[in-house]
Amino acid sequence: FLVYGYEYLLNGYPPGPMADLVQSFSAPSYSYGLGEFQLQATSVNLFDQDETTEYLTEAYYTGGTGAHDCGSSTPLMNNTYYCGEHVSILFPSKVFVTSLVLTPSPVHYATNSPRSWCLLGSTDSSGGLDDHRQWNIIFEESGFTSWSNESRTIYTESAVPYQMFRLAFGAVVGTGGGSTDNIAMQMAEFRFYGHELNAAIESYPPVALMESPQTVAGEQYGDGVYAVFNSSSNSTAHNGLAAFDRDTNTYFDSALGRYSYVDGDFVDDAVCSTVIDGITFGGDYLQLNLPSMVLATSLTITPRSSTHASKAPRKWYLAASNDLTTWALIYTDDVIWAGFSSFTQTFVFSSDISVSFQYYRLIVESVGTEDSGSGQDSVQLAEVSLSALEVLNRPYPPVALASTLWYYVSGQSYANGYFYVTSNAYSSVDGSYT
């Protein structure tokens, strides 16, 4: 019996108390989280590691119900918004968040603590902390009203590392009743726990693919044989390779007539479909076969151009497999491309993706805008790239254990120390658990 995994050190972030909006931590005083942390204005008290000081938002919450007036909001990746006051923090490097510790106001915890809030991360760390960017929800809570004057720990394993984080507060507990007086959200401390990225997230394929199969060699990562497949194409010049050649002037175009002019939905389910987690989905697809398994973190899609939005993927799925037979759902979205300021978008996957795969398939179920009624007969993609990291999975224990209970392992390249082995008992008569 072997368990496969990898080790990491769990640390608290920022590594020390923040006294200013911009503060650096360095060795030898600190052994991790080295570099500059930046906070949004007025939020120092939230990260000063002093439970006697408080962070207060503006008084934009109704006292009775605790609802926010939605004068401030955060844009999300699905083109919606999360309403609520917010505070942002920029780390010096990317971090996987594994848990959060929230310490409420020592006085107003029963009414001014957040009832609904979320933790968000952004892959775009450029610009200021208040710049308009799209955020991904890492953790979201709503309807929590059982605050005490003690800290709460929330576990939220993220498979995607972020460098910029935002706390958005949608509502506070409130005082109840019909009070219309405005109150603020108040918190004493907020602390991240996690580990820093120990493997680089890279773009796959690492080079432009000009043929299939194609052998990649001499790169810093991702060497091996790649292959691209498509369920249909309009011509040889517009086959699936055009989406992986790193040239936005070329594009993949599926066969004409595969999608409805009326609503843009795929019409050839009987001819082309993929079974994902036991459910059948119809749609033309692009498939990328990698030389080895990787842990996918995001997908970047560039449709042909903004003048061809009627052929841009609207409802799509990313599926993955290790045997080309059983497919698992990695991500799905319903996108109206006209709503984006940029025609290249990166979609960051859910934090609960923790399995590495070798084969990835992008399935487009519908195109266009549902009602454009013109030119919605195929899907066109200029570029597609997968961001992922290779995780070194190793077997535990690293050597054969010669005894039960406590066994000491030493001299190995990893996992040195004590292993404890125990088991439950079953009846020697009928095999039942005793």
Short mmCIF file of C-alpha atoms in Angstrom, two decimals:
data_model
loop_
_atom_site.label_atom_id
_atom_site.label_comp_id
_atom_site.label_asym_id
_atom_site.label_seq_id
_atom_site.Cartn_x
_atom_site.Cartn_y
_atom_site.Cartn_z
CA PHE A 1 0.00 0.00 0.00
CA LEU A 2 1.63 3.26 -1.15
CA VAL A 3 0.43 6.85 -0.95
CA TYR A 4 1.73 9.32 -3.54
CA GLY A 5 2.14 13.01 -2.81
CA TYR A 6 4.56 15.85 -2.17
CA GLU A 7 5.75 17.78 0.86
CA TYR A 8 5.51 21.48 1.57
CA LEU A 9 5.98 23.81 4.52
CA LEU A 10 2.91 25.59 5.85
CA ASN A 11 3.57 29.25 6.67
CA GLY A 12 1.62 32.31 7.79
CA TYR A 13 1.45 35.38 5.52
CA PRO A 14 2.58 38.10 5.81
CA PRO A 15 5.47 36.54 7.75
CA GLY A 16 5.49 39.36 10.31
CA PRO A 17 3.29 42.26 11.47
CA MET A 18 2.58 45.01 8.94
CA ALA A 19 3.25 48.53 10.23
CA ASP A 20 2.99 50.33 6.87
CA LEU A 21 1.08 49.94 3.61
CA VAL A 22 4.33 48.87 1.93
CA GLN A 23 6.69 46.71 3.95
CA SER A 24 9.57 44.35 3.15
CA PHE A 25 10.59 41.22 5.02
CA SER A 26 14.13 39.91 4.66
CA ALA A 27 16.60 37.35 6.01
CA PRO A 28 17.90 36.54 8.54
CA SER A 29 14.89 37.73 10.52
CA TYR A 30 12.52 35.80 8.25
CA SER A 31 13.02 32.53 6.38
CA TYR A 32 10.04 32.70 3.98
CA GLY A 33 7.77 35.28 2.36
CA LEU A 34 10.80 37.41 1.61
CA GLY A 35 10.20 40.60 -0.31
CA GLU A 36 7.71 43.45 -0.42
CA PHE A 37 4.06 43.22 0.66
CA GLN A 38 1.63 45.98 -0.34
CA LEU A 39 -1.70 46.78 1.28
CA GLN A 40 -4.67 48.85 0.24
CA ALA A 41 -5.09 52.17 2.06
CA THR A 42 -6.29 52.05 5.71
CA SER A 43 -5.97 48.26 5.97
CA VAL A 44 -2.77 48.01 8.06
CA ASN A 45 -4.71 47.11 11.22
CA LEU A 46 -6.00 43.97 9.51
CA PHE A 47 -2.45 42.61 9.15
CA ASP A 48 -0.60 44.11 12.15
CA GLN A 49 -0.95 40.88 14.21
CA ASP A 50 -2.49 42.92 17.03
CA GLU A 51 -5.98 41.83 18.04
CA THR A 52 -6.58 45.05 19.98
CA THR A 53 -6.60 47.16 16.80
CA GLU A 54 -9.41 47.01 14.25
CA TYR A 55 -9.95 47.45 10.53
CA LEU A 56 -13.16 49.27 9.58
CA THR A 57 -14.67 49.67 6.12
CA GLU A 58 -16.79 52.66 5.19
CA ALA A 59 -20.23 52.58 6.83
CA TYR A 60 -22.05 51.27 3.77
CA TYR A 61 -23.99 48.43 5.43
CA THR A 62 -27.56 48.77 6.66
CA GLY A 63 -27.60 48.32 10.42
CA GLY A 64 -30.70 46.14 10.65
CA THR A 65 -30.22 43.72 7.74
CA GLY A 66 -26.47 44.10 7.28
CA ALA A 67 -26.91 44.43 3.51
CA HIS A 68 -24.39 46.38 1.43
CA ASP A 69 -25.52 49.28 -0.75
CA CYS A 70 -23.46 47.89 -3.68
CA GLY A 71 -21.70 51.18 -4.29
CA SER A 72 -18.46 49.22 -4.54
CA SER A 73 -17.99 45.95 -6.41
CA THR A 74 -15.34 43.55 -7.68
CA PRO A 75 -15.39 42.23 -11.29
CA LEU A 76 -15.27 38.44 -11.58
CA MET A 77 -14.02 36.20 -14.38
CA ASN A 78 -17.57 35.25 -15.45
CA ASN A 79 -18.48 38.88 -16.22
CA THR A 80 -20.48 39.30 -13.01
CA TYR A 81 -19.67 41.38 -9.94
CA TYR A 82 -19.34 40.76 -6.23
CA CYS A 83 -20.82 43.71 -4.33
CA GLY A 84 -19.17 44.80 -1.11
CA GLU A 85 -16.35 46.80 0.43
CA HIS A 86 -12.98 45.24 -0.17
CA VAL A 87 -9.31 45.29 0.75
CA SER A 88 -6.45 43.99 -1.42
CA ILE A 89 -2.95 42.71 -0.67
CA LEU A 90 -0.05 42.06 -3.02
CA PHE A 91 2.47 39.36 -2.07
CA PRO A 92 6.10 39.40 -3.27
CA SER A 93 5.56 36.01 -4.98
CA LYS A 94 2.80 33.51 -5.71
CA VAL A 95 1.40 31.44 -2.85
CA PHE A 96 -0.95 28.46 -2.57
CA VAL A 97 -3.48 29.36 0.15
CA THR A 98 -4.48 26.41 2.34
CA SER A 99 -6.34 28.11 5.20
CA LEU A 100 -7.40 31.45 6.62
CA VAL A 101 -7.68 32.69 10.20
CA LEU A 102 -10.20 35.46 10.89
CA THR A 103 -10.23 37.33 14.18
CA PRO A 104 -13.37 39.45 14.71
CA SER A 105 -13.72 42.77 16.46
CA PRO A 106 -13.38 42.20 20.22
CA VAL A 107 -16.36 44.49 20.87
CA HIS A 108 -18.65 44.44 17.81
CA TYR A 109 -18.21 40.84 16.68
CA ALA A 110 -21.91 39.97 17.03
CA THR A 111 -23.17 42.66 14.62
CA ASN A 112 -20.30 44.04 12.52
CA SER A 113 -18.55 40.81 11.48
CA PRO A 114 -19.05 39.66 7.88
CA ARG A 115 -22.11 37.54 7.23
CA SER A 116 -21.23 37.09 3.56
CA TRP A 117 -17.72 37.50 2.18
CA CYS A 118 -15.28 35.98 -0.24
CA LEU A 119 -11.55 35.61 -0.80
CA LEU A 120 -10.47 36.32 -4.38
CA GLY A 121 -7.22 35.91 -6.26
CA SER A 122 -5.92 37.47 -9.45
CA THR A 123 -3.26 36.23 -11.85
CA ASP A 124 -2.76 39.82 -13.01
CA SER A 125 -0.49 41.48 -10.44
CA SER A 126 0.39 44.49 -12.62
CA GLY A 127 -0.79 48.00 -11.81
CA GLY A 128 -2.16 49.27 -8.53
CA LEU A 129 -4.19 47.43 -5.94
CA ASP A 130 -7.36 49.27 -7.01
CA ASP A 131 -6.92 48.74 -10.75
CA HIS A 132 -9.82 47.21 -12.65
CA ARG A 133 -9.04 43.53 -13.22
CA GLN A 134 -10.99 40.30 -13.17
CA TRP A 135 -10.82 38.14 -10.04
CA ASN A 136 -11.31 34.47 -9.31
CA ILE A 137 -13.22 33.28 -6.24
CA ILE A 138 -11.05 31.08 -4.00
CA PHE A 139 -13.48 30.82 -1.12
CA GLU A 140 -16.97 32.20 -0.54
CA GLU A 141 -19.19 32.17 2.54
CA SER A 142 -22.72 33.45 2.99
CA GLY A 143 -25.21 33.48 5.83
CA PHE A 144 -22.75 32.97 8.69
CA THR A 145 -24.07 34.68 11.84
CA SER A 146 -22.57 32.63 14.70
CA TRP A 147 -19.56 34.81 15.43
CA SER A 148 -17.99 34.75 18.87
CA ASN A 149 -15.06 36.82 20.11
CA GLU A 150 -12.66 34.03 19.12
CA SER A 151 -10.76 33.46 15.88
CA ARG A 152 -12.12 31.20 13.14
CA THR A 153 -10.01 28.97 10.91
CA ILE A 154 -11.30 28.21 7.41
CA TYR A 155 -9.64 25.59 5.21
CA THR A 156 -9.54 26.33 1.52
CA GLU A 157 -6.93 24.37 -0.43
CA SER A 158 -6.15 26.21 -3.67
CA ALA A 159 -4.64 24.32 -6.60
CA VAL A 160 -3.79 27.68 -8.17
CA PRO A 161 -1.18 30.02 -6.66
CA TYR A 162 -1.87 33.76 -6.64
CA GLN A 163 0.24 36.81 -5.92
CA MET A 164 -2.63 39.27 -5.43
CA PHE A 165 -5.54 38.63 -3.08
CA ARG A 166 -8.71 40.56 -2.25
CA LEU A 167 -11.17 40.24 0.62
CA ALA A 168 -14.65 41.41 -0.37
CA PHE A 169 -17.38 41.77 2.24
CA GLY A 170 -20.89 41.37 0.82
CA ALA A 171 -22.86 41.80 4.04
CA VAL A 172 -22.44 42.03 7.80
CA VAL A 173 -24.44 40.24 10.48
CA GLY A 174 -26.40 43.37 11.40
CA THR A 175 -28.37 44.22 14.48
CA GLY A 176 -31.66 42.76 13.30
CA GLY A 177 -34.94 44.62 13.28
CA GLY A 178 -35.71 47.53 10.99
CA SER A 179 -32.79 49.84 11.73
CA THR A 180 -31.69 51.81 8.65
CA ASP A 181 -28.62 53.34 10.30
CA ASN A 182 -25.47 52.53 8.36
CA ILE A 183 -22.68 50.56 10.02
CA ALA A 184 -19.18 49.41 9.01
CA MET A 185 -17.69 45.94 8.68
CA GLN A 186 -15.14 45.49 11.46
CA MET A 187 -12.40 42.87 11.82
CA ALA A 188 -9.36 42.70 14.10
CA GLU A 189 -7.06 40.36 12.13
CA PHE A 190 -6.87 38.34 8.96
CA ARG A 191 -4.04 35.89 8.29
CA PHE A 192 -3.23 33.69 5.31
CA TYR A 193 -1.66 30.25 5.67
CA GLY A 194 -0.14 28.41 2.75
CA HIS A 195 3.03 27.59 0.89
CA GLU A 196 5.00 29.23 -1.87
CA LEU A 197 5.19 27.91 -5.38
CA ASN A 198 8.00 25.37 -5.60
CA ALA A 199 7.39 24.47 -9.23
CA ALA A 200 6.96 26.90 -12.09
CA ILE A 201 3.62 27.26 -13.86
CA GLU A 202 4.41 27.05 -17.55
CA SER A 203 2.55 27.40 -20.83
CA TYR A 204 1.85 24.23 -22.82
CA PRO A 205 2.89 23.52 -25.49
CA PRO A 206 6.23 25.27 -24.77
CA VAL A 207 6.80 26.13 -28.44
CA ALA A 208 4.68 26.68 -31.54
CA LEU A 209 3.37 23.42 -32.97
CA MET A 210 3.70 23.23 -36.74
CA GLU A 211 2.98 19.53 -37.20
CA SER A 212 1.31 16.68 -35.38
CA PRO A 213 2.89 14.72 -33.86
CA GLN A 214 5.81 17.04 -33.07
CA THR A 215 8.81 16.32 -30.88
CA VAL A 216 9.93 19.17 -28.62
CA ALA A 217 13.53 19.02 -27.39
CA GLY A 218 16.07 21.31 -25.76
CA GLU A 219 13.50 23.43 -23.88
CA GLN A 220 13.66 24.27 -20.17
CA TYR A 221 10.49 22.27 -19.61
CA GLY A 222 7.97 20.15 -21.47
CA ASP A 223 10.26 18.14 -23.77
CA GLY A 224 8.60 15.22 -25.52
CA VAL A 225 6.05 14.38 -28.19
CA TYR A 226 2.94 16.56 -28.65
CA ALA A 227 -0.08 15.82 -30.82
CA VAL A 228 -3.15 17.88 -31.77
CA PHE A 229 -6.50 16.48 -32.87
CA ASN A 230 -9.72 18.17 -33.97
CA SER A 231 -13.17 16.67 -34.45
CA SER A 232 -13.68 18.56 -37.72
CA SER A 233 -12.13 21.38 -39.75
CA ASN A 234 -13.16 23.63 -42.61
CA SER A 235 -9.88 23.02 -44.48
CA THR A 236 -6.32 21.77 -43.95
CA ALA A 237 -5.17 25.37 -43.48
CA HIS A 238 -7.62 25.80 -40.60
CA ASN A 239 -7.13 22.54 -38.72
CA GLY A 240 -6.38 22.27 -35.00
CA LEU A 241 -2.66 23.07 -35.35
CA ALA A 242 -3.56 26.65 -36.22
CA ALA A 243 -4.68 27.16 -32.60
CA PHE A 244 -1.26 26.13 -31.24
CA ASP A 245 1.11 27.88 -33.70
CA ARG A 246 1.44 31.07 -31.60
CA ASP A 247 0.20 33.15 -34.54
CA THR A 248 -3.08 35.02 -34.05
CA ASN A 249 -3.33 35.63 -37.81
CA THR A 250 -4.05 31.93 -38.34
CA TYR A 251 -7.05 30.19 -36.84
CA PHE A 252 -8.80 26.88 -36.35
CA ASP A 253 -12.19 26.68 -38.06
CA SER A 254 -14.50 23.72 -37.57
CA ALA A 255 -16.55 22.36 -40.45
CA LEU A 256 -19.33 24.67 -41.60
CA GLY A 257 -22.91 23.92 -40.58
CA ARG A 258 -22.00 22.24 -37.29
CA TYR A 259 -23.68 25.02 -35.25
CA SER A 260 -27.14 26.56 -35.63
CA TYR A 261 -27.52 29.93 -37.33
CA VAL A 262 -30.47 30.63 -35.03
CA ASP A 263 -29.02 30.11 -31.56
CA GLY A 264 -25.40 28.99 -32.12
CA ASP A 265 -25.92 25.56 -30.50
CA PHE A 266 -24.11 22.48 -31.80
CA VAL A 267 -26.39 20.44 -34.05
CA ASP A 268 -24.39 17.23 -34.68
CA ASP A 269 -24.51 15.56 -31.26
CA ALA A 270 -25.05 12.17 -32.87
CA VAL A 271 -21.84 12.59 -34.88
CA CYS A 272 -19.52 14.22 -32.34
CA SER A 273 -19.82 14.01 -28.57
CA THR A 274 -17.66 13.45 -25.47
CA VAL A 275 -18.68 11.62 -22.30
CA ILE A 276 -17.48 13.66 -19.31
CA ASP A 277 -17.98 12.19 -15.84
CA GLY A 278 -20.71 9.96 -17.26
CA ILE A 279 -22.62 12.76 -19.05
CA THR A 280 -22.61 13.17 -22.84
CA PHE A 281 -21.75 16.61 -24.24
CA GLY A 282 -22.02 17.46 -27.92
CA GLY A 283 -19.64 19.88 -29.62
CA ASP A 284 -16.63 20.15 -31.87
CA TYR A 285 -13.37 19.84 -29.98
CA LEU A 286 -9.66 20.54 -29.99
CA GLN A 287 -7.49 17.98 -28.23
CA LEU A 288 -3.92 18.45 -27.00
CA ASN A 289 -1.91 15.35 -26.13
CA LEU A 290 1.05 16.11 -23.85
CA PRO A 291 4.19 13.99 -23.37
CA SER A 292 3.52 13.64 -19.63
CA MET A 293 0.96 14.47 -16.97
CA VAL A 294 0.65 18.06 -15.71
CA LEU A 295 -1.58 19.80 -13.18
CA ALA A 296 -3.61 22.34 -15.17
CA THR A 297 -4.19 25.75 -13.56
CA SER A 298 -5.70 27.89 -16.33
CA LEU A 299 -6.61 28.06 -20.01
CA THR A 300 -6.02 31.05 -22.30
CA ILE A 301 -8.33 31.40 -25.29
CA THR A 302 -8.10 33.84 -28.21
CA PRO A 303 -11.00 33.61 -30.69
CA ARG A 304 -10.33 34.61 -34.29
CA SER A 305 -11.10 38.34 -33.85
CA SER A 306 -13.70 40.71 -32.43
CA THR A 307 -15.23 41.06 -35.91
CA HIS A 308 -15.96 37.32 -35.85
CA ALA A 309 -17.59 37.18 -32.41
CA SER A 310 -20.44 35.09 -33.84
CA LYS A 311 -17.96 32.20 -34.19
CA ALA A 312 -16.32 32.63 -30.76
CA PRO A 313 -16.98 29.82 -28.24
CA ARG A 314 -19.88 30.64 -25.93
CA LYS A 315 -20.61 27.52 -23.88
CA TRP A 316 -17.53 25.33 -23.61
CA TYR A 317 -15.93 22.63 -21.46
CA LEU A 318 -12.36 21.62 -20.76
CA ALA A 319 -12.05 17.89 -20.11
CA ALA A 320 -8.97 15.84 -19.23
CA SER A 321 -7.98 12.18 -19.33
CA ASN A 322 -5.08 9.85 -18.72
CA ASP A 323 -6.34 7.02 -20.92
CA LEU A 324 -8.26 8.81 -23.74
CA THR A 325 -11.37 6.91 -22.64
CA THR A 326 -12.48 8.33 -19.29
CA TRP A 327 -12.79 12.12 -19.31
CA ALA A 328 -13.07 14.38 -16.24
CA LEU A 329 -14.44 17.92 -16.23
CA ILE A 330 -11.79 20.52 -15.43
CA TYR A 331 -13.66 23.74 -16.22
CA THR A 332 -16.74 25.08 -17.98
CA ASP A 333 -17.89 28.57 -18.84
CA ASP A 334 -20.61 30.46 -20.66
CA VAL A 335 -18.96 33.47 -22.31
CA ILE A 336 -20.30 36.43 -24.27
CA TRP A 337 -17.05 37.72 -25.75
CA ALA A 338 -18.48 41.13 -26.58
CA GLY A 339 -18.42 41.87 -22.84
CA PHE A 340 -14.63 41.65 -22.60
CA SER A 341 -12.28 44.58 -23.15
CA SER A 342 -9.67 42.13 -24.49
CA PHE A 343 -10.34 39.33 -26.95
CA THR A 344 -7.76 37.15 -25.20
CA GLN A 345 -8.95 35.81 -21.88
CA THR A 346 -7.41 33.53 -19.24
CA PHE A 347 -9.79 31.29 -17.32
CA VAL A 348 -8.40 30.13 -13.95
CA PHE A 349 -9.63 26.77 -12.76
CA SER A 350 -11.32 25.84 -9.50
CA SER A 351 -9.22 25.41 -6.39
CA ASP A 352 -10.27 21.77 -5.96
CA ILE A 353 -8.45 20.47 -9.05
CA SER A 354 -5.66 18.32 -7.67
CA VAL A 355 -5.19 15.59 -10.30
CA SER A 356 -2.59 15.68 -13.06
CA PHE A 357 -3.60 14.66 -16.61
CA GLN A 358 -1.83 14.02 -19.90
CA TYR A 359 -4.62 14.64 -22.43
CA TYR A 360 -6.80 17.78 -22.57
CA ARG A 361 -9.86 18.40 -24.75
CA LEU A 362 -11.64 21.74 -25.33
CA ILE A 363 -15.26 21.04 -26.29
CA VAL A 364 -17.39 23.88 -27.69
CA GLU A 365 -21.11 23.31 -27.20
CA SER A 366 -22.30 26.65 -28.59
CA VAL A 367 -20.95 29.77 -30.30
CA GLY A 368 -21.95 33.40 -30.77
CA THR A 369 -24.50 35.27 -28.70
CA GLU A 370 -27.60 33.01 -28.83
CA ASP A 371 -29.57 35.40 -31.02
CA SER A 372 -27.21 36.99 -33.58
CA GLY A 373 -28.63 34.70 -36.28
CA SER A 374 -25.71 35.26 -38.64
CA GLY A 375 -22.48 33.35 -39.20
CA GLN A 376 -22.92 31.09 -36.15
CA ASP A 377 -22.30 27.93 -38.17
CA SER A 378 -18.75 27.05 -36.95
CA VAL A 379 -16.29 27.74 -34.16
CA GLN A 380 -13.09 29.71 -34.82
CA LEU A 381 -10.10 29.91 -32.48
CA ALA A 382 -6.89 31.83 -33.14
CA GLU A 383 -4.89 30.56 -30.15
CA VAL A 384 -5.28 28.21 -27.20
CA SER A 385 -2.70 27.54 -24.49
CA LEU A 386 -2.80 25.57 -21.26
CA SER A 387 -1.00 26.75 -18.12
CA ALA A 388 0.09 23.98 -15.80
CA LEU A 389 2.78 22.76 -13.47
CA GLU A 390 4.57 19.48 -13.06
CA VAL A 391 4.24 18.20 -9.49
CA LEU A 392 6.81 15.68 -8.29
CA ASN A 393 4.65 12.94 -6.81
CA ARG A 394 6.67 10.49 -4.73
CA PRO A 395 5.70 7.30 -2.90
CA TYR A 396 5.23 7.26 0.89
CA PRO A 397 6.79 5.56 2.80
CA PRO A 398 10.02 5.93 0.76
CA VAL A 399 11.32 2.51 1.82
CA ALA A 400 9.87 -0.78 2.99
CA LEU A 401 8.82 -0.66 6.64
CA ALA A 402 10.25 -3.56 8.61
CA SER A 403 7.97 -3.30 11.63
CA THR A 404 4.51 -2.11 12.63
CA LEU A 405 3.79 0.86 14.86
CA TRP A 406 6.84 3.18 14.94
CA TYR A 407 9.52 2.84 12.26
CA TYR A 408 12.34 5.34 11.71
CA VAL A 409 13.41 6.16 8.13
CA SER A 410 16.75 7.86 7.54
CA GLY A 411 19.27 8.50 4.79
CA GLN A 412 16.63 9.07 2.09
CA SER A 413 16.31 12.09 -0.20
CA TYR A 414 12.87 12.87 1.27
CA ALA A 415 10.46 11.88 4.08
CA ASN A 416 13.07 11.04 6.71
CA GLY A 417 11.60 10.53 10.15
CA TYR A 418 9.15 8.32 12.03
CA PHE A 419 6.28 6.49 10.33
CA TYR A 420 3.50 5.05 12.44
CA VAL A 421 1.58 2.03 11.15
CA THR A 422 -1.55 0.57 12.68
CA SER A 423 -4.56 -1.40 11.44
CA ASN A 424 -8.05 -2.44 12.47
CA ALA A 425 -9.18 -6.01 13.09
CA TYR A 426 -11.42 -8.36 11.13
CA SER A 427 -12.88 -11.70 12.19
CA SER A 428 -10.86 -14.78 11.16
CA VAL A 429 -14.17 -16.67 10.96
CA ASP A 430 -16.30 -14.65 8.56
CA GLY A 431 -14.16 -11.62 7.66
CA SER A 432 -16.49 -9.12 9.33
CA TYR A 433 -15.11 -6.02 11.01
CA THR A 434 -14.64 -6.49 14.76
#
